[in-house]
Coordinates of C-alpha atoms in Angstrom, one line a residue:
X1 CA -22.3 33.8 110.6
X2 CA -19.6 31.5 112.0
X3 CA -20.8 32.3 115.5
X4 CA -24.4 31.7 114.4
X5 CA -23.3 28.1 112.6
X6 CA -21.4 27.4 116.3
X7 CA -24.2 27.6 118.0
X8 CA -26.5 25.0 115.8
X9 CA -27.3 21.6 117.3
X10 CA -29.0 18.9 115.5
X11 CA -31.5 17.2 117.6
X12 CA -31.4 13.1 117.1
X13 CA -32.8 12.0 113.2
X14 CA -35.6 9.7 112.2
X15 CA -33.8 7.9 109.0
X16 CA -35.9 7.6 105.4
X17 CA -35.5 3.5 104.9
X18 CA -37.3 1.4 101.8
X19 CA -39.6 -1.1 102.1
X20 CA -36.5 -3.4 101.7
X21 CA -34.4 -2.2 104.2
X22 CA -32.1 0.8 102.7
X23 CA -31.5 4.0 103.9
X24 CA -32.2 7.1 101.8
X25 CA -31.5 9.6 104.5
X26 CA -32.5 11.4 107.2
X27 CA -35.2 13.7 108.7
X28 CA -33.4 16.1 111.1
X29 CA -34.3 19.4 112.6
X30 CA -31.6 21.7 113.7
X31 CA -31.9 24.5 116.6
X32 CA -29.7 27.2 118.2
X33 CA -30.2 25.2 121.4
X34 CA -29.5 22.1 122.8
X35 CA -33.3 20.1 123.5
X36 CA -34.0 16.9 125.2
X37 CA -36.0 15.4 122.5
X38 CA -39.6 13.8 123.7
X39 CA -40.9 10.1 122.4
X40 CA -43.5 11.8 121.1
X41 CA -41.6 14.1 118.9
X42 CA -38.9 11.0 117.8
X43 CA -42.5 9.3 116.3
X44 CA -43.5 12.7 114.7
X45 CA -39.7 12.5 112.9
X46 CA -40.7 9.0 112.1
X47 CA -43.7 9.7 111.3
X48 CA -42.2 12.5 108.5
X49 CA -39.6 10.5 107.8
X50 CA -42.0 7.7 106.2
X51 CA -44.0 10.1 104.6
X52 CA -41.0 11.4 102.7
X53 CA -40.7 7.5 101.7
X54 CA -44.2 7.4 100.9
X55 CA -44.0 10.8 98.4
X56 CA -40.8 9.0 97.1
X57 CA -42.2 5.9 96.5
X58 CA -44.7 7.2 94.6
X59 CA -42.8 9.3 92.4
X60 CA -40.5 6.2 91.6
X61 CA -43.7 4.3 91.0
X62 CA -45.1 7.2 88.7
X63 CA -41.8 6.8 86.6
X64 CA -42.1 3.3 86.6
X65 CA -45.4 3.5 85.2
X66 CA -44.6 6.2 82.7
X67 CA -41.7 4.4 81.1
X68 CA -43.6 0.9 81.1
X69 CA -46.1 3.0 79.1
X70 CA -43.5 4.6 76.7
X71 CA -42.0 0.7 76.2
X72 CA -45.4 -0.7 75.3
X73 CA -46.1 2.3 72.9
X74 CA -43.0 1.7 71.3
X75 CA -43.8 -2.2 70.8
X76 CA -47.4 -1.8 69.8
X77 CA -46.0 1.1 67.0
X78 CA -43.2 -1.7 66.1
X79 CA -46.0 -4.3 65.9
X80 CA -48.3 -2.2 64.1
X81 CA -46.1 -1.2 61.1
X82 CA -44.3 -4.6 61.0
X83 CA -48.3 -5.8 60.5
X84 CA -49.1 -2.8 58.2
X85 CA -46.4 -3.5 55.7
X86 CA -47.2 -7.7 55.8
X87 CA -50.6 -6.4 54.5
X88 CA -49.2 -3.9 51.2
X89 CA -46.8 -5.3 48.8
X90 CA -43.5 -4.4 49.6
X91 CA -43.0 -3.3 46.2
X92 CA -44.6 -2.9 42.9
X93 CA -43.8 -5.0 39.8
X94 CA -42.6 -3.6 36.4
X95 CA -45.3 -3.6 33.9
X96 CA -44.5 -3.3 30.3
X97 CA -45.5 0.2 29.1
X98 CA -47.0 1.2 32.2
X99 CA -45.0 3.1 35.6
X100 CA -46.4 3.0 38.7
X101 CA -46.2 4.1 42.2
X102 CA -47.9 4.1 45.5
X103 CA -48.2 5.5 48.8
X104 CA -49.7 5.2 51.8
X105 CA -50.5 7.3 54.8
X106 CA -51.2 6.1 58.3
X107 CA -53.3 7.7 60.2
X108 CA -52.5 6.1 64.0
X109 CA -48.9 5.1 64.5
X110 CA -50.0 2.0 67.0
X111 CA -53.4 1.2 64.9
X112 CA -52.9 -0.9 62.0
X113 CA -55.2 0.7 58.9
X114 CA -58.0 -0.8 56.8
X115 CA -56.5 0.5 53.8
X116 CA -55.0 -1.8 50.4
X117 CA -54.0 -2.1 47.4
X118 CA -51.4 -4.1 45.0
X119 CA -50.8 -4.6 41.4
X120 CA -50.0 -8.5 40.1
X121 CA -49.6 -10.5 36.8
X122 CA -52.5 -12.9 35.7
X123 CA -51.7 -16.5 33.9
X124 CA -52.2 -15.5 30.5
X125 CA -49.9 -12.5 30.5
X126 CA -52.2 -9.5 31.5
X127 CA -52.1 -7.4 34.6
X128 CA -54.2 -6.9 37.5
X129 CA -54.8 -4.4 40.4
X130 CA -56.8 -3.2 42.7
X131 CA -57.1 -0.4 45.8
X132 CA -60.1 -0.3 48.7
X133 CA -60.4 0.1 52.7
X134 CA -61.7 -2.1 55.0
X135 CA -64.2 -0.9 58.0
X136 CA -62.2 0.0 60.8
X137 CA -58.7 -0.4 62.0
X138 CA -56.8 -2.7 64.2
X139 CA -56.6 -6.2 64.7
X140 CA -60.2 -6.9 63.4
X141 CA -59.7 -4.9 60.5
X142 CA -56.1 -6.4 59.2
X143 CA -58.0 -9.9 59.4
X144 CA -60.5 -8.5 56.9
X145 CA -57.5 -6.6 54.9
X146 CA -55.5 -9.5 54.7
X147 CA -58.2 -12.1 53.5
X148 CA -59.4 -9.5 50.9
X149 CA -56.5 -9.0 49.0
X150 CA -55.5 -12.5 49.0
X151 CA -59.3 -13.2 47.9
X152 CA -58.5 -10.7 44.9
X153 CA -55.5 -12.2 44.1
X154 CA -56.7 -15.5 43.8
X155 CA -60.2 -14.8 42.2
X156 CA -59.0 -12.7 39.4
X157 CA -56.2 -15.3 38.6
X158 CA -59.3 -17.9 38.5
X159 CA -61.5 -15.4 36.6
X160 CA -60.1 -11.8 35.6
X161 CA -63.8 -10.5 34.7
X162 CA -63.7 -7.7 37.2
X163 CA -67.1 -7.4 38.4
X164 CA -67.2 -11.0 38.9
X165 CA -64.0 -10.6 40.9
X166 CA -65.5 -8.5 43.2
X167 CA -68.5 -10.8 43.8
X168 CA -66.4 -13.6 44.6
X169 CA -65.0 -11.5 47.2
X170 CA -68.4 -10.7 48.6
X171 CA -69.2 -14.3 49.2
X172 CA -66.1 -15.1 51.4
X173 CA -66.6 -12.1 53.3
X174 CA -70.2 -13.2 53.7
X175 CA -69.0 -16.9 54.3
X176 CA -66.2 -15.8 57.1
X177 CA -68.6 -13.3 58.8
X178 CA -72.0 -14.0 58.5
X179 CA -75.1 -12.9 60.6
X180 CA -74.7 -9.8 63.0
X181 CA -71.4 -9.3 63.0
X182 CA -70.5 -8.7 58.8
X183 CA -67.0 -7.3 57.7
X184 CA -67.4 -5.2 54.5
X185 CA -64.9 -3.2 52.2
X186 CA -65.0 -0.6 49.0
X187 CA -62.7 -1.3 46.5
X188 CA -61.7 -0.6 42.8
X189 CA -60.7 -3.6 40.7
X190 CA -59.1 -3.7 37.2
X191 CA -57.1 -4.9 34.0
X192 CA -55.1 -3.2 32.1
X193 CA -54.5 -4.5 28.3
X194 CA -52.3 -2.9 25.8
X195 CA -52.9 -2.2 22.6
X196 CA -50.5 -2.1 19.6
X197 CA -49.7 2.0 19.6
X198 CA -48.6 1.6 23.1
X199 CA -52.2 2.7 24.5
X200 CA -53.7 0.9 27.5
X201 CA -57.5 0.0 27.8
X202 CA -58.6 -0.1 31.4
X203 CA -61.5 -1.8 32.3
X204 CA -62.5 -1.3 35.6
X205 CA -65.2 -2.2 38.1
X206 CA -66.2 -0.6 41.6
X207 CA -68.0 -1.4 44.8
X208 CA -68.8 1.2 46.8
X209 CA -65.5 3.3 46.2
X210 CA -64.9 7.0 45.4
X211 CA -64.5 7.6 41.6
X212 CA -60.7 6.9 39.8
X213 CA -59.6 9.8 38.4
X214 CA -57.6 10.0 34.7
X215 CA -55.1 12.7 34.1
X216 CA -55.0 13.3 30.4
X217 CA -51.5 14.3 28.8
X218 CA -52.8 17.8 28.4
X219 CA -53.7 18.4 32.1
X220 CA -57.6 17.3 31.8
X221 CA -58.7 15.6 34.6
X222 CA -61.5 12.7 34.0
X223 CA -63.2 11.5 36.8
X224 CA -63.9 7.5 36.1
X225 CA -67.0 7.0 38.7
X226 CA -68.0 3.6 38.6
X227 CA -72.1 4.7 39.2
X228 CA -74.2 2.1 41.3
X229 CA -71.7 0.0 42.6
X230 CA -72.5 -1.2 46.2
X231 CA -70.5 -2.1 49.4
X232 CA -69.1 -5.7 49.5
X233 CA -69.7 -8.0 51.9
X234 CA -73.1 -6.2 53.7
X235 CA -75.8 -6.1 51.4
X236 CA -77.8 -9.2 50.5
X237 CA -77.4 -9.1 46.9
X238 CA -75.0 -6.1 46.0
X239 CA -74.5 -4.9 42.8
X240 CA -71.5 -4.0 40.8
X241 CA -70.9 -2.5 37.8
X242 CA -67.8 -1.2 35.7
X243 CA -66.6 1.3 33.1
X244 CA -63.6 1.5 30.6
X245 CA -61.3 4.1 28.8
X246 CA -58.3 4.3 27.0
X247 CA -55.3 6.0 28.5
X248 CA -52.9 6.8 26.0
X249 CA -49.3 7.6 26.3
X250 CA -48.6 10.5 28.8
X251 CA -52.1 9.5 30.6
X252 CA -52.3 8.4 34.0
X253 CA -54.9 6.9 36.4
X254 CA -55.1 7.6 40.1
X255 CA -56.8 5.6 42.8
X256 CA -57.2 6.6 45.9
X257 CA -59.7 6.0 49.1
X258 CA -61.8 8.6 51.0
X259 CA -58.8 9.4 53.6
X260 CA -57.3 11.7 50.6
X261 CA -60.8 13.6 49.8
X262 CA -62.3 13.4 53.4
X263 CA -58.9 15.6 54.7
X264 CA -59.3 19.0 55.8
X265 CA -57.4 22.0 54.0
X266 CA -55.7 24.3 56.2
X267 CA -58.9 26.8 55.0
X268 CA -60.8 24.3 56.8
X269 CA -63.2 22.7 54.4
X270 CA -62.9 18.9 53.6
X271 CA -60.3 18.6 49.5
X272 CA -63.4 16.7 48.4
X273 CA -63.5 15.6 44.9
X274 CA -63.0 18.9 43.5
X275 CA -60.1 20.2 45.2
X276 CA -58.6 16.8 44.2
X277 CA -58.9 17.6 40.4
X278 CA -58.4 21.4 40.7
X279 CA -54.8 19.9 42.3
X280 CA -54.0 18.1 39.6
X281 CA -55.0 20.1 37.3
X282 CA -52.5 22.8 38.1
X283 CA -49.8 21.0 36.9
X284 CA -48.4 18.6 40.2
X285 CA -48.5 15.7 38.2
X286 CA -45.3 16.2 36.5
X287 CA -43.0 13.9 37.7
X288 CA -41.9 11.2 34.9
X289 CA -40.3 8.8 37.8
X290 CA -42.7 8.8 40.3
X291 CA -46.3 9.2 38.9
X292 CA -47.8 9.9 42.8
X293 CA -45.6 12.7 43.6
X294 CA -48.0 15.0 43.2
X295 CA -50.2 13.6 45.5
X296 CA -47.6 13.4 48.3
X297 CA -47.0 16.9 47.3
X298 CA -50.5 17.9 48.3
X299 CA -50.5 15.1 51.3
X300 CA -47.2 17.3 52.9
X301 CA -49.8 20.6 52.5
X302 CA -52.5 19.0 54.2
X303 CA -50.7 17.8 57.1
X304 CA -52.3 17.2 59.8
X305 CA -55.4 17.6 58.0
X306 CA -55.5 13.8 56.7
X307 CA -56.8 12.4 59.7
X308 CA -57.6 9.0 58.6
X309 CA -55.7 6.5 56.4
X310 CA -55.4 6.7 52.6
X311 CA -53.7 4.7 50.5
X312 CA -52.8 5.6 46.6
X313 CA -52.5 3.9 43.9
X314 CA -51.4 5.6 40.5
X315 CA -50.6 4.2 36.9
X316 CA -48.9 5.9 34.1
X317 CA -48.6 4.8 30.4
X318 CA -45.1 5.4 29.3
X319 CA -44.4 7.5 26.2
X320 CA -41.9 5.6 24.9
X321 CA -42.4 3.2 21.6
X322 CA -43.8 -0.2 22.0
X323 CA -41.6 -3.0 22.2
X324 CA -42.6 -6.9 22.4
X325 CA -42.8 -8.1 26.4
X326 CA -42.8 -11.7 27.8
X327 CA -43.2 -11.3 31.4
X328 CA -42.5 -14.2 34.3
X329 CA -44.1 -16.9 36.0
X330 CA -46.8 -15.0 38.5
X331 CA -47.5 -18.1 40.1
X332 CA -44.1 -17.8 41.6
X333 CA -43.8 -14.3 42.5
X334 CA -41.4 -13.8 40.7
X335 CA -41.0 -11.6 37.2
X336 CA -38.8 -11.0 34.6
X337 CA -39.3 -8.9 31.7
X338 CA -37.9 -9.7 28.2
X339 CA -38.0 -6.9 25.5
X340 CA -36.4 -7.5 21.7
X341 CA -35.9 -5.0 19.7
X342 CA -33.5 -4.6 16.6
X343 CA -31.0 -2.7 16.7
X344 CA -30.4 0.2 13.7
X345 CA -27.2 -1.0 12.7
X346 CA -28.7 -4.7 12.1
X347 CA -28.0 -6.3 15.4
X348 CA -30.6 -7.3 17.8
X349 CA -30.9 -5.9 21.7
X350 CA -32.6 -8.6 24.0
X351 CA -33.0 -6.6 27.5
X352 CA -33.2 -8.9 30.6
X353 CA -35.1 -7.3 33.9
X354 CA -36.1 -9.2 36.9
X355 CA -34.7 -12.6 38.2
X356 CA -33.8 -15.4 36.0
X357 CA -34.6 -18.7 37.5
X358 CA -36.2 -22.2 36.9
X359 CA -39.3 -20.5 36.8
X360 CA -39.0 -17.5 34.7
X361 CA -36.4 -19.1 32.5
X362 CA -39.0 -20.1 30.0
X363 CA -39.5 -16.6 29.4
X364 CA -35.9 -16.5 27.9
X365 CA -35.9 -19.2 26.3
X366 CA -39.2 -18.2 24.5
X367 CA -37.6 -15.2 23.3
X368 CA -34.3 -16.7 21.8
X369 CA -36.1 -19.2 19.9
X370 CA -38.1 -16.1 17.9
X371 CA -34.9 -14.7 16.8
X372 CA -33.3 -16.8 14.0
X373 CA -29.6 -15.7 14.1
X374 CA -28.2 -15.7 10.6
X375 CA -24.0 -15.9 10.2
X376 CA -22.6 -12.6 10.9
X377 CA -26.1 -11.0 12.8
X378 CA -24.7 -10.0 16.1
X379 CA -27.3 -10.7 19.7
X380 CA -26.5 -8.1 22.5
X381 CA -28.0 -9.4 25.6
X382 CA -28.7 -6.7 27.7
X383 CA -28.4 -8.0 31.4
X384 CA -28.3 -4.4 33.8
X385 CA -31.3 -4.6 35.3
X386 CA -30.8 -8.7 35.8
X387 CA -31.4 -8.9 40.2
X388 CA -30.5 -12.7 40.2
X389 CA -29.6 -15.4 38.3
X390 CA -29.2 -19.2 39.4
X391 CA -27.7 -22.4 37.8
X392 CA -31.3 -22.9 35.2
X393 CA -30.2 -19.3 33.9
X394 CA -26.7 -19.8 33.6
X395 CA -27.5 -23.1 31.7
X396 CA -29.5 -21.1 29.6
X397 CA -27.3 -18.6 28.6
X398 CA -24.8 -21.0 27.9
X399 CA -27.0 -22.8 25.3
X400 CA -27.9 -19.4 23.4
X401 CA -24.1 -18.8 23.0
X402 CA -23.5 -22.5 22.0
X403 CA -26.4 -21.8 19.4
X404 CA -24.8 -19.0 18.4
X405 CA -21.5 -20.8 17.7
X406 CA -23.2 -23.0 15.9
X407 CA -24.7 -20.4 13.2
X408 CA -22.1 -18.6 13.5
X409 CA -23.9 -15.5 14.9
X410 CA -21.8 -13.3 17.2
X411 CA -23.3 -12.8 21.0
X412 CA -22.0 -10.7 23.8
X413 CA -23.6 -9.7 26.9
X414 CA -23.9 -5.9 28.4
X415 CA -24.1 -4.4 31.3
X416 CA -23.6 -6.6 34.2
X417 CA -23.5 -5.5 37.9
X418 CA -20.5 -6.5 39.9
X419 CA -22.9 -9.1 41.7
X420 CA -23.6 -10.9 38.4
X421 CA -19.4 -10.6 37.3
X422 CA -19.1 -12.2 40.7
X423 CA -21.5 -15.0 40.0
X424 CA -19.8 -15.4 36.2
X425 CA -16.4 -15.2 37.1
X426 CA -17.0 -18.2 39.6
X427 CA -18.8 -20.1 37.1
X428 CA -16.7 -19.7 34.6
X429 CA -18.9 -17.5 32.2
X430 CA -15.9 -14.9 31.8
X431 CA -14.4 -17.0 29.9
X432 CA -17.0 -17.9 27.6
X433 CA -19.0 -14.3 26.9
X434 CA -17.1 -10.8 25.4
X435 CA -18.7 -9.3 28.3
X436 CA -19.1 -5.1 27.7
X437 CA -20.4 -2.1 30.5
X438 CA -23.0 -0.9 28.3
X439 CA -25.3 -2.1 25.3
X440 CA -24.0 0.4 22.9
X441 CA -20.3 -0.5 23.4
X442 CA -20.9 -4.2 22.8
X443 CA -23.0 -3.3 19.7
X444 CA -19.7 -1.7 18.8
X445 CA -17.6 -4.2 19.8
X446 CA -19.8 -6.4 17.4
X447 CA -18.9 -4.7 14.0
X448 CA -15.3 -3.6 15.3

């Protein structure tokens, strides 16, 4: 072997150079014996040598390509749910009496969907909501998405009547895309109202959009079709109509658009309507917390089978006892929930939830002025679930234990999060308030 490698000359090279003047390497050729090496075979070496470039070159530019791709994937996915999530509301209020949950399933992960829905307060205290789809996806379709829900929004604040809601939406649509090129949507529109047993009446109107269903507290499953509503925003002079029932405590009401009945089950066949309610009819809907578990239950057995988006929507009336509710200013986006309720051993409970600000404040206020505080009754103001508070709200607590000096009526607040100690300690509030962890220690701390 030695004596073989010995005897191995390399014949003059033809070097591999870029386009910019590097060099890669070489082409050489190696023989037991010594040659004189022609011009014609130093061109062929050069000639093999730029080839090799070439075939380099190419793969370099076939990365190049490959990773600009990946990069513009990535953006378009970032772009896509950053634009997807500006279009759903990034989370859903508290509602007296009522849970609710949501979710929504995307069917491309660089398309943005069609698919909506949201759940708001109106101006004289009642609720709102509503769940549809838009035609298409993508750009085109997230300008249609975005003016219908904010369309909704306004028009039902205007004029909660739900089928006239859903008219007013057809006319902007018609109005922003008239002639050949309309935009049109389905969609479910309703209000809620609760009645003194804790019930809830729905009244709800439809154009265009599969059936809501209502899951009875004993498992029965009640499809709520609204029959002859029509698509809004293509026909001349569409019509829509509307329907109402009564969920009562342990009911719920799911909405949903065609991308949950048009999936495929691993069988094969499309869930349809009827596997829908034979799925929650076999119990899935059993999750106190999170109303639409179920439905992401039966979403994860589908799989890949939901091939389009779907977005649900699902309301459940609490079983809990009614208690009185002032809820916040909607025109400020902002909520907060008051509940009173006396307490069995003669004090009263005022629970705070939400932000407590200049706008909401008047919730509050409202609330304390209904409860005449006799000498000795004791106020525990309940303030866990409080997520902010600013200098209207501290004011305003301050006045309702100066008013309760002045009777003297015994007040103490409960349950503050280390956030809202923060905020009193700086202020000063410590030193004011018996401040207690929990509602039923400060009730104690009240007849101690």
């Amino acid at each position: 072997m030695a004596a073989l490698a010995a005897r191995i000359f390399r014949t003059p090279a033809a070097a591999i150079t870029t386009a910019d003047g590097y060099r890669l390497g070489t082409v050489n050729v190696l023989d037991t014996q010594p040659r004189q090496v022609t011009a014609e075979q130093l061109a062929a070496f050069q000639n093999l040598a730029a080839l090799v470039m070439d075939q380099l070159e190419m793969h370099l530019s076939a990365i190049r390509t490959v990773t600009a791709e990946q990069q513009m994937r990535t953006a378009a996915e970032r772009l896509a749910r950053t634009l997807q999530r500006t279009l759903l509301p990034p989370a859903l209020p508290q509602v007296p009496g009522l849970r609710a949950a949501a979710a929504y399933h995307a069917a491309s992960a660089d398309e943005v969907g069609g698919d909506f829905y949201d759940l708001f307060p109106l101006d004289d205290g009642r609720w709102a909501f509503f769940l549809g789809g838009v035609c298409g996806r993508g750009a085109e379709a997230a300008a249609v998405t975005s003016l219908t829900r904010y369309t909704l929004r306004a028009a039902a604040i205007y004029g909660p009547d739900p089928c006239a809601v859903l008219a007013n939406l057809d006319t902007v649509l018609k109005g922003e895309y008239p002639g050949t090129d309309p935009r049109h949507c389905t969609a479910v529109f309703g209000i809620p109202e609760r009645t003194e047993d804790g019930s809830f009446t729905l009244t709800l109107a439809g154009g265009g959009h599969p059936p809501a269903s209502a899951v009875r507290a004993d498992g029965t499953i009640q499809p709520l079709p609204v029959t002859g509503g029509q698509l809004i925003g293509l026909l001349p002079e569409p019509r829509f109509t509307q329907t109402s029932t009564r969920l009562a405590p342990g009911d719920a009401l799911l909405l949903y658009t065609d991308g949950l009945t048009e999936a495929r089950t691993p069988s094969g066949p499309m869930l349809q309507e009827e596997g829908l309610a034979t799925h929650l009819a076999v119990g899935t809907w059993d999750d106190a917390d999170d109303p639409v578990a179920g439905i992401r239950r039966l979403l994860d057995h589908l799989g890949t089978g939901v091939n389009d988006e779907t977005a649900l929507l699902a309301l459940s009336v609490s079983i809990h006892p009614p208690t009185r509710t002032c809820t916040g200013d909607p025109v400020s986006n902002q909520t907060l929930t008051v509940t009173t309720s006396p307490h069995p051993v003669g004090a009263y409970v005022l629970t705070v939830t939400g932000e407590l600000d200049h706008h909401t404040s008047p919730r509050l206020r409202e609330a304390l002025d209904e409860i005449a505080l006799a000498t000795g009754t004791g106020l525990v103001i309940d303030v866990s679930g409080l997520t902010y508070c600013d200098s209207t709200g501290i004011t305003l607590l301050v006045t309702a234990y100066q008013r309760a000096q002045a009777t003297g009526a015994l007040l103490t607040l409960a349950g503050s999060s280390p956030d809202l100690l923060h905020l009193f300690r700086i202020v000063g509030l410590d030193q004011i308030f018996t401040l207690q962890p929990t509602t039923e220690q400060a009730i104690a701390a009240l007849h101690s």
